[in-house]
PDB file of C-alpha atoms in Angstrom:
ATOM      1  CA  MET E  19       7.790  19.387 -15.361  1.00 88.00           C
ATOM      2  CA  PRO E  20       5.999  17.809 -12.236  1.00 93.00           C
ATOM      3  CA  THR E  21       7.819  16.021  -9.429  1.00 96.00           C
ATOM      4  CA  ALA E  22       6.668  13.096  -7.415  1.00 97.00           C
ATOM      5  CA  ILE E  23       8.142  10.747  -4.760  1.00 98.00           C
ATOM      6  CA  ILE E  24       7.348   7.142  -3.987  1.00 97.00           C
ATOM      7  CA  ALA E  25       6.691   5.651  -0.679  1.00 96.00           C
ATOM      8  CA  ASP E  26       6.567   1.915   0.042  1.00 93.00           C
ATOM      9  CA  ASP E  27       8.363  -0.392   2.399  1.00 88.00           C
ATOM     10  CA  GLU E  28       8.346  -2.542  -0.223  1.00 85.00           C
ATOM     11  CA  ASP E  29      11.299  -2.147  -3.157  1.00 86.00           C
ATOM     12  CA  LEU E  30       9.936  -3.839  -6.086  1.00 84.00           C
ATOM     13  CA  GLN E  31       6.196  -2.463  -5.404  1.00 88.00           C
ATOM     14  CA  ARG E  32       8.373   1.203  -5.506  1.00 92.00           C
ATOM     15  CA  SER E  33      10.064  -0.294  -8.623  1.00 91.00           C
ATOM     16  CA  ASP E  34       6.612  -1.397 -10.411  1.00 91.00           C
ATOM     17  CA  LEU E  35       4.840   1.799 -10.043  1.00 95.00           C
ATOM     18  CA  ARG E  36       7.930   3.913 -11.439  1.00 95.00           C
ATOM     19  CA  ARG E  37       7.668   1.856 -14.191  1.00 94.00           C
ATOM     20  CA  MET E  38       4.024   2.396 -14.757  1.00 95.00           C
ATOM     21  CA  LEU E  39       4.582   5.946 -14.300  1.00 96.00           C
ATOM     22  CA  GLN E  40       6.798   6.162 -16.969  1.00 96.00           C
ATOM     23  CA  ILE E  41       4.462   4.731 -19.634  1.00 95.00           C
ATOM     24  CA  VAL E  42       1.237   7.000 -18.270  1.00 95.00           C
ATOM     25  CA  TRP E  43       2.920  10.129 -17.391  1.00 96.00           C
ATOM     26  CA  PRO E  44       6.292  10.366 -19.164  1.00 96.00           C
ATOM     27  CA  GLU E  45       6.635  13.885 -18.252  1.00 96.00           C
ATOM     28  CA  LEU E  46       6.489  13.220 -14.320  1.00 96.00           C
ATOM     29  CA  GLU E  47      10.140  13.291 -12.913  1.00 97.00           C
ATOM     30  CA  ILE E  48      10.460  10.868  -9.830  1.00 97.00           C
ATOM     31  CA  ILE E  49      12.939  12.494  -7.202  1.00 97.00           C
ATOM     32  CA  ALA E  50      12.940  10.406  -4.845  1.00 97.00           C
ATOM     33  CA  ASP E  51      12.534   6.412  -3.474  1.00 95.00           C
ATOM     34  CA  CYS E  52      11.535   6.299   0.145  1.00 96.00           C
ATOM     35  CA  GLU E  53      11.114   3.271   2.057  1.00 92.00           C
ATOM     36  CA  ASP E  54       9.341   4.221   4.789  1.00 92.00           C
ATOM     37  CA  GLY E  55       7.653   7.111   6.462  1.00 92.00           C
ATOM     38  CA  GLY E  56      10.128   9.069   7.881  1.00 93.00           C
ATOM     39  CA  ASP E  57      12.164   9.002   4.456  1.00 95.00           C
ATOM     40  CA  ALA E  58       8.887   9.944   2.955  1.00 95.00           C
ATOM     41  CA  LEU E  59       8.365  13.077   5.221  1.00 94.00           C
ATOM     42  CA  ASP E  60      12.183  14.278   4.729  1.00 95.00           C
ATOM     43  CA  ALA E  61      11.949  14.233   0.734  1.00 96.00           C
ATOM     44  CA  ILE E  62       8.547  16.057   1.076  1.00 95.00           C
ATOM     45  CA  VAL E  63      10.465  19.027   3.187  1.00 93.00           C
ATOM     46  CA  LYS E  64      13.450  19.089   1.091  1.00 95.00           C
ATOM     47  CA  LEU E  65      12.385  18.092  -2.306  1.00 96.00           C
ATOM     48  CA  GLN E  66       8.969  19.841  -2.129  1.00 95.00           C
ATOM     49  CA  PRO E  67       7.456  17.864  -4.812  1.00 96.00           C
ATOM     50  CA  ASP E  68       4.418  17.996  -6.642  1.00 93.00           C
ATOM     51  CA  ILE E  69       2.693  14.898  -5.799  1.00 94.00           C
ATOM     52  CA  ALA E  70       3.636  12.014  -3.386  1.00 95.00           C
ATOM     53  CA  PHE E  71       2.337   8.571  -3.670  1.00 96.00           C
ATOM     54  CA  LEU E  72       2.778   6.903  -0.340  1.00 93.00           C
ATOM     55  CA  ASP E  73       1.352   3.418   0.700  1.00 91.00           C
ATOM     56  CA  ILE E  74      -0.699   3.804   4.090  1.00 83.00           C
ATOM     57  CA  ARG E  75       0.844   0.772   6.380  1.00 82.00           C
ATOM     58  CA  MET E  76       4.915   1.826   6.623  1.00 84.00           C
ATOM     59  CA  PRO E  77       7.344   1.541   9.430  1.00 76.00           C
ATOM     60  CA  GLU E  78       8.135   4.314  11.602  1.00 77.00           C
ATOM     61  CA  LEU E  79       5.407   6.342  10.274  1.00 85.00           C
ATOM     62  CA  SER E  80       2.203   5.670   8.066  1.00 84.00           C
ATOM     63  CA  GLY E  81       1.345   7.369   5.406  1.00 87.00           C
ATOM     64  CA  LEU E  82      -1.401   9.024   6.778  1.00 82.00           C
ATOM     65  CA  ASP E  83       1.214  10.089   9.497  1.00 86.00           C
ATOM     66  CA  VAL E  84       3.418  11.448   6.577  1.00 90.00           C
ATOM     67  CA  ALA E  85       0.225  13.360   4.843  1.00 85.00           C
ATOM     68  CA  ARG E  86      -0.697  15.220   7.919  1.00 82.00           C
ATOM     69  CA  ALA E  87       2.834  16.349   8.830  1.00 86.00           C
ATOM     70  CA  SER E  88       3.050  17.353   5.473  1.00 85.00           C
ATOM     71  CA  ASP E  89       0.273  20.014   6.092  1.00 77.00           C
ATOM     72  CA  GLY E  90      -0.868  20.202   2.159  1.00 77.00           C
ATOM     73  CA  GLN E  91       2.575  20.879   0.674  1.00 85.00           C
ATOM     74  CA  CYS E  92       1.931  18.528  -2.074  1.00 87.00           C
ATOM     75  CA  ARG E  93      -1.035  16.172  -3.267  1.00 88.00           C
ATOM     76  CA  VAL E  94      -1.372  12.888  -1.920  1.00 87.00           C
ATOM     77  CA  VAL E  95      -2.230   9.682  -3.461  1.00 91.00           C
ATOM     78  CA  PHE E  96      -2.502   6.766  -1.284  1.00 88.00           C
ATOM     79  CA  THR E  97      -1.945   2.734  -2.244  1.00 88.00           C
ATOM     80  CA  THR E  98      -3.194   0.503  -0.332  1.00 81.00           C
ATOM     81  CA  ALA E  99      -3.703  -3.384  -0.067  1.00 75.00           C
ATOM     82  CA  TYR E 100      -6.724  -3.285   2.170  1.00 67.00           C
ATOM     83  CA  ASP E 101     -10.258  -3.399   0.102  1.00 56.00           C
ATOM     84  CA  ASN E 102     -12.027  -0.959   2.810  1.00 57.00           C
ATOM     85  CA  HIS E 103      -9.619   1.170   3.751  1.00 50.00           C
ATOM     86  CA  ALA E 104     -11.275   4.284   4.214  1.00 51.00           C
ATOM     87  CA  ILE E 105     -12.472   4.291   0.706  1.00 58.00           C
ATOM     88  CA  GLU E 106     -15.445   6.642   1.639  1.00 53.00           C
ATOM     89  CA  ALA E 107     -13.080   8.775   2.744  1.00 49.00           C
ATOM     90  CA  PHE E 108     -11.123   9.389  -0.291  1.00 58.00           C
ATOM     91  CA  LYS E 109     -14.214   9.735  -2.431  1.00 55.00           C
ATOM     92  CA  LEU E 110     -14.586  13.107  -0.801  1.00 48.00           C
ATOM     93  CA  GLY E 111     -12.255  13.933  -3.494  1.00 50.00           C
ATOM     94  CA  ALA E 112      -9.353  15.956  -2.337  1.00 48.00           C
ATOM     95  CA  ILE E 113      -7.462  12.810  -2.075  1.00 66.00           C
ATOM     96  CA  ASP E 114      -7.042   9.706  -4.366  1.00 78.00           C
ATOM     97  CA  TYR E 115      -5.979   6.169  -3.593  1.00 81.00           C
ATOM     98  CA  LEU E 116      -4.420   3.087  -5.784  1.00 86.00           C
ATOM     99  CA  LEU E 117      -5.898  -0.160  -4.429  1.00 82.00           C
ATOM    100  CA  LYS E 118      -2.558  -3.413  -4.589  1.00 81.00           C
ATOM    101  CA  PRO E 119      -2.076  -4.805  -6.716  1.00 81.00           C
ATOM    102  CA  ILE E 120      -2.352  -1.264  -8.848  1.00 88.00           C
ATOM    103  CA  THR E 121      -3.747  -1.512 -12.767  1.00 88.00           C
ATOM    104  CA  GLU E 122      -2.248   0.623 -15.355  1.00 91.00           C
ATOM    105  CA  GLU E 123      -6.133   1.416 -16.071  1.00 91.00           C
ATOM    106  CA  ARG E 124      -6.579   2.792 -12.541  1.00 89.00           C
ATOM    107  CA  LEU E 125      -3.059   4.350 -12.527  1.00 94.00           C
ATOM    108  CA  ARG E 126      -3.792   6.454 -15.712  1.00 94.00           C
ATOM    109  CA  HIS E 127      -7.438   7.524 -13.925  1.00 91.00           C
ATOM    110  CA  CYS E 128      -5.731   8.988 -10.959  1.00 89.00           C
ATOM    111  CA  ILE E 129      -3.114  10.689 -13.334  1.00 93.00           C
ATOM    112  CA  SER E 130      -5.980  12.019 -15.608  1.00 91.00           C
ATOM    113  CA  ARG E 131      -7.845  12.918 -11.991  1.00 84.00           C
ATOM    114  CA  ILE E 132      -4.874  14.772 -10.585  1.00 86.00           C
ATOM    115  CA  GLN E 133      -4.069  17.196 -14.033  1.00 87.00           C
ATOM    116  CA  GLN E 134      -7.528  17.940 -14.304  1.00 83.00           C
ATOM    117  CA  GLN E 135      -7.193  19.353 -10.629  1.00 75.00           C
ATOM    118  CA  SER E 136      -3.884  21.518 -10.900  1.00 73.00           C
ATOM    119  CA  LYS E 137      -5.255  23.660 -13.700  1.00 68.00           C
ATOM    120  CA  THR E 138      -8.061  24.689 -10.860  1.00 62.00           C
ATOM    121  CA  GLU E 139      -6.004  24.720  -7.636  1.00 57.00           C
ATOM    122  CA  ALA E 140      -2.317  24.273  -5.810  1.00 51.00           C
ATOM    123  CA  VAL E 141      -3.218  21.675  -3.476  1.00 53.00           C
ATOM    124  CA  PRO E 142      -6.714  20.507  -2.569  1.00 52.00           C
ATOM    125  CA  ALA E 143      -9.067  23.028   0.203  1.00 51.00           C
ATOM    126  CA  ASP E 144     -10.532  20.286   1.771  1.00 56.00           C
ATOM    127  CA  LEU E 145      -7.210  18.099   2.542  1.00 60.00           C
ATOM    128  CA  MET E 146      -7.276  18.697   6.168  1.00 61.00           C
ATOM    129  CA  GLN E 147     -11.079  17.735   6.328  1.00 64.00           C
ATOM    130  CA  VAL E 148     -10.454  14.584   4.156  1.00 62.00           C
ATOM    131  CA  MET E 149      -7.492  13.929   6.723  1.00 63.00           C
ATOM    132  CA  ALA E 150      -9.747  14.333   9.641  1.00 65.00           C
ATOM    133  CA  ALA E 151     -12.490  11.594   8.067  1.00 62.00           C
ATOM    134  CA  LEU E 152      -9.368   9.282   7.044  1.00 63.00           C
ATOM    135  CA  ASP E 153      -8.000   8.763  10.105  1.00 63.00           C
ATOM    136  CA  GLN E 154     -11.138   8.174  11.688  1.00 63.00           C
ATOM    137  CA  ARG E 155     -12.176   5.609   9.345  1.00 59.00           C
ATOM    138  CA  LEU E 156      -8.528   3.919  10.043  1.00 58.00           C
ATOM    139  CA  ARG E 157      -9.746   3.452  13.450  1.00 58.00           C
ATOM    140  CA  GLU E 158     -12.575   1.928  13.292  1.00 56.00           C
ATOM    141  CA  PRO E 159     -12.876  -1.961  14.096  1.00 49.00           C
ATOM    142  CA  VAL E 160     -10.112  -4.109  12.087  1.00 44.00           C
ATOM    143  CA  ALA E 161     -12.783  -6.106  10.862  1.00 45.00           C
ATOM    144  CA  SER E 162     -13.305  -3.472   8.048  1.00 47.00           C
ATOM    145  CA  GLU E 163     -10.089  -3.754   6.841  1.00 59.00           C
ATOM    146  CA  ARG E 164      -9.587  -7.143   5.222  1.00 74.00           C
ATOM    147  CA  ILE E 165      -6.918  -7.986   2.258  1.00 82.00           C
ATOM    148  CA  ARG E 166      -7.808  -9.637  -0.739  1.00 82.00           C
ATOM    149  CA  TRP E 167      -4.381 -10.002  -2.258  1.00 85.00           C
ATOM    150  CA  ILE E 168      -0.806 -10.678  -0.908  1.00 89.00           C
ATOM    151  CA  SER E 169       1.918  -8.661  -3.175  1.00 84.00           C
ATOM    152  CA  ALA E 170       5.117 -10.320  -3.374  1.00 88.00           C
ATOM    153  CA  SER E 171       8.499  -9.934  -4.247  1.00 86.00           C
ATOM    154  CA  SER E 172      10.463 -13.041  -5.806  1.00 84.00           C
ATOM    155  CA  GLY E 173      13.615 -12.367  -7.261  1.00 81.00           C
ATOM    156  CA  ASN E 174      13.424  -9.102  -9.269  1.00 78.00           C
ATOM    157  CA  THR E 175       9.459  -9.535 -10.001  1.00 81.00           C
ATOM    158  CA  ILE E 176       6.137  -9.049  -7.637  1.00 81.00           C
ATOM    159  CA  LYS E 177       4.074 -11.904  -8.120  1.00 86.00           C
ATOM    160  CA  LEU E 178       0.397 -11.404  -6.343  1.00 85.00           C
ATOM    161  CA  PHE E 179      -1.175 -14.159  -4.385  1.00 91.00           C
ATOM    162  CA  PRO E 180      -5.145 -14.324  -3.881  1.00 90.00           C
ATOM    163  CA  ILE E 181      -5.766 -14.597  -0.059  1.00 92.00           C
ATOM    164  CA  GLU E 182      -7.736 -17.244  -0.546  1.00 92.00           C
ATOM    165  CA  GLU E 183      -4.581 -19.243  -2.516  1.00 94.00           C
ATOM    166  CA  VAL E 184      -2.071 -18.639   0.158  1.00 96.00           C
ATOM    167  CA  LEU E 185      -1.406 -21.935   2.415  1.00 96.00           C
ATOM    168  CA  PHE E 186       0.819 -20.063   4.918  1.00 96.00           C
ATOM    169  CA  PHE E 187       2.674 -17.575   6.529  1.00 96.00           C
ATOM    170  CA  GLU E 188       6.386 -17.729   8.149  1.00 96.00           C
ATOM    171  CA  SER E 189       8.504 -14.784   9.127  1.00 94.00           C
ATOM    172  CA  ASP E 190      12.252 -14.727  10.269  1.00 89.00           C
ATOM    173  CA  LEU E 191      13.622 -11.631  11.292  1.00 79.00           C
ATOM    174  CA  ARG E 192      13.638  -9.600   8.179  1.00 82.00           C
ATOM    175  CA  TYR E 193      11.060 -10.943   5.827  1.00 90.00           C
ATOM    176  CA  THR E 194       7.879 -13.235   5.709  1.00 94.00           C
ATOM    177  CA  ARG E 195       7.762 -16.209   3.141  1.00 95.00           C
ATOM    178  CA  VAL E 196       4.149 -16.071   1.363  1.00 96.00           C
ATOM    179  CA  VAL E 197       3.870 -19.838  -0.077  1.00 96.00           C
ATOM    180  CA  SER E 198       0.779 -21.276  -2.079  1.00 95.00           C
ATOM    181  CA  ALA E 199       0.414 -24.755  -3.406  1.00 94.00           C
ATOM    182  CA  THR E 200       2.445 -23.536  -6.807  1.00 94.00           C
ATOM    183  CA  ASP E 201       4.853 -20.653  -5.688  1.00 94.00           C
ATOM    184  CA  GLU E 202       5.898 -18.629  -2.887  1.00 94.00           C
ATOM    185  CA  GLY E 203       7.961 -14.730  -2.786  1.00 92.00           C
ATOM    186  CA  HIS E 204       8.565 -12.590   0.339  1.00 92.00           C
ATOM    187  CA  ILE E 205       7.124  -9.845   1.856  1.00 91.00           C
ATOM    188  CA  ARG E 206       8.489  -7.456   4.631  1.00 85.00           C
ATOM    189  CA  THR E 207       5.221  -7.500   6.704  1.00 86.00           C
ATOM    190  CA  SER E 208       5.089  -9.069   9.929  1.00 87.00           C
ATOM    191  CA  ILE E 209       2.778 -11.812  10.924  1.00 90.00           C
ATOM    192  CA  LYS E 210       1.529  -9.356  13.680  1.00 86.00           C
ATOM    193  CA  GLU E 211       0.760  -6.613  11.257  1.00 83.00           C
ATOM    194  CA  LEU E 212      -0.995  -9.375   9.318  1.00 88.00           C
ATOM    195  CA  GLN E 213      -2.943 -10.516  11.381  1.00 86.00           C
ATOM    196  CA  LYS E 214      -4.326  -6.945  11.169  1.00 80.00           C
ATOM    197  CA  GLY E 215      -5.635  -7.410   7.851  1.00 82.00           C
ATOM    198  CA  LEU E 216      -6.611 -11.174   8.116  1.00 87.00           C
ATOM    199  CA  ALA E 217      -9.959 -12.737   9.691  1.00 83.00           C
ATOM    200  CA  PRO E 218      -9.271 -14.837  12.739  1.00 84.00           C
ATOM    201  CA  GLU E 219     -11.193 -17.557  10.795  1.00 87.00           C
ATOM    202  CA  GLN E 220      -8.728 -17.627   7.410  1.00 89.00           C
ATOM    203  CA  PHE E 221      -5.436 -17.963   9.143  1.00 94.00           C
ATOM    204  CA  TRP E 222      -4.452 -19.712  12.808  1.00 93.00           C
ATOM    205  CA  GLN E 223      -1.333 -18.987  14.316  1.00 93.00           C
ATOM    206  CA  ILE E 224       0.102 -21.778  15.424  1.00 91.00           C
ATOM    207  CA  HIS E 225       4.069 -20.508  16.073  1.00 91.00           C
ATOM    208  CA  ARG E 226       4.588 -16.415  17.002  1.00 90.00           C
ATOM    209  CA  SER E 227       6.501 -16.523  13.591  1.00 93.00           C
ATOM    210  CA  ILE E 228       3.649 -19.048  11.382  1.00 94.00           C
ATOM    211  CA  MET E 229      -0.188 -18.770  10.323  1.00 95.00           C
ATOM    212  CA  VAL E 230      -1.443 -21.748   8.597  1.00 95.00           C
ATOM    213  CA  ASN E 231      -4.700 -21.881   6.260  1.00 95.00           C
ATOM    214  CA  PRO E 232      -7.241 -24.298   8.059  1.00 92.00           C
ATOM    215  CA  HIS E 233      -8.708 -25.203   4.657  1.00 89.00           C
ATOM    216  CA  ALA E 234      -4.791 -26.301   3.971  1.00 89.00           C
ATOM    217  CA  ILE E 235      -4.555 -28.683   6.513  1.00 88.00           C
ATOM    218  CA  ALA E 236      -4.732 -32.413   5.582  1.00 81.00           C
ATOM    219  CA  ARG E 237      -4.159 -34.061   9.048  1.00 74.00           C
ATOM    220  CA  ALA E 238      -2.859 -32.948  12.070  1.00 70.00           C
ATOM    221  CA  PRO E 239      -0.767 -35.434  14.230  1.00 66.00           C
TER     222      PRO E 239
END
């Protein structure tokens, strides 16, 4: 029976991916859920999974750090909310990616590709080549990485917010509120980290813990 771990700092993102994997690949056993890169690397070393689903942006160690440190011990599938996040590097073929919000159709395609590859080799031979290309692209100017969607938790559900519909972000010590005209949710990403994926004209930081969409401003005192 094939085994896998899921690493994402958002609890509901992990549970949603687990749910979809049970549908599209019921034989796959999820042997660990990890909320940061350090836990993910420990799980890979100790549990030796066949596949690791790694969020690129995680506390402590990024998904890329984990993949490089694991040195080809398992297959890697990156998950990301950044639409230009090294996609050309992924297309080299050794590593797959899932763009958030993850759809069942895209997940099926990814799993089918993994199953086909597993018939020919244990781990892609050019993994380190792809890691090098991916690392280089992640170091390119932030302008190439733009968030299209925000996946935020609300109770026991995940809500998807197109970035242009977000009115403002407000952070406290643990979470950041994502507020639209009709809904809201919470993410664990800080204001500082969010800024890296947003164009300067998209949101204005009016306080160390608040960013607003200037198009949503009706008036100012």
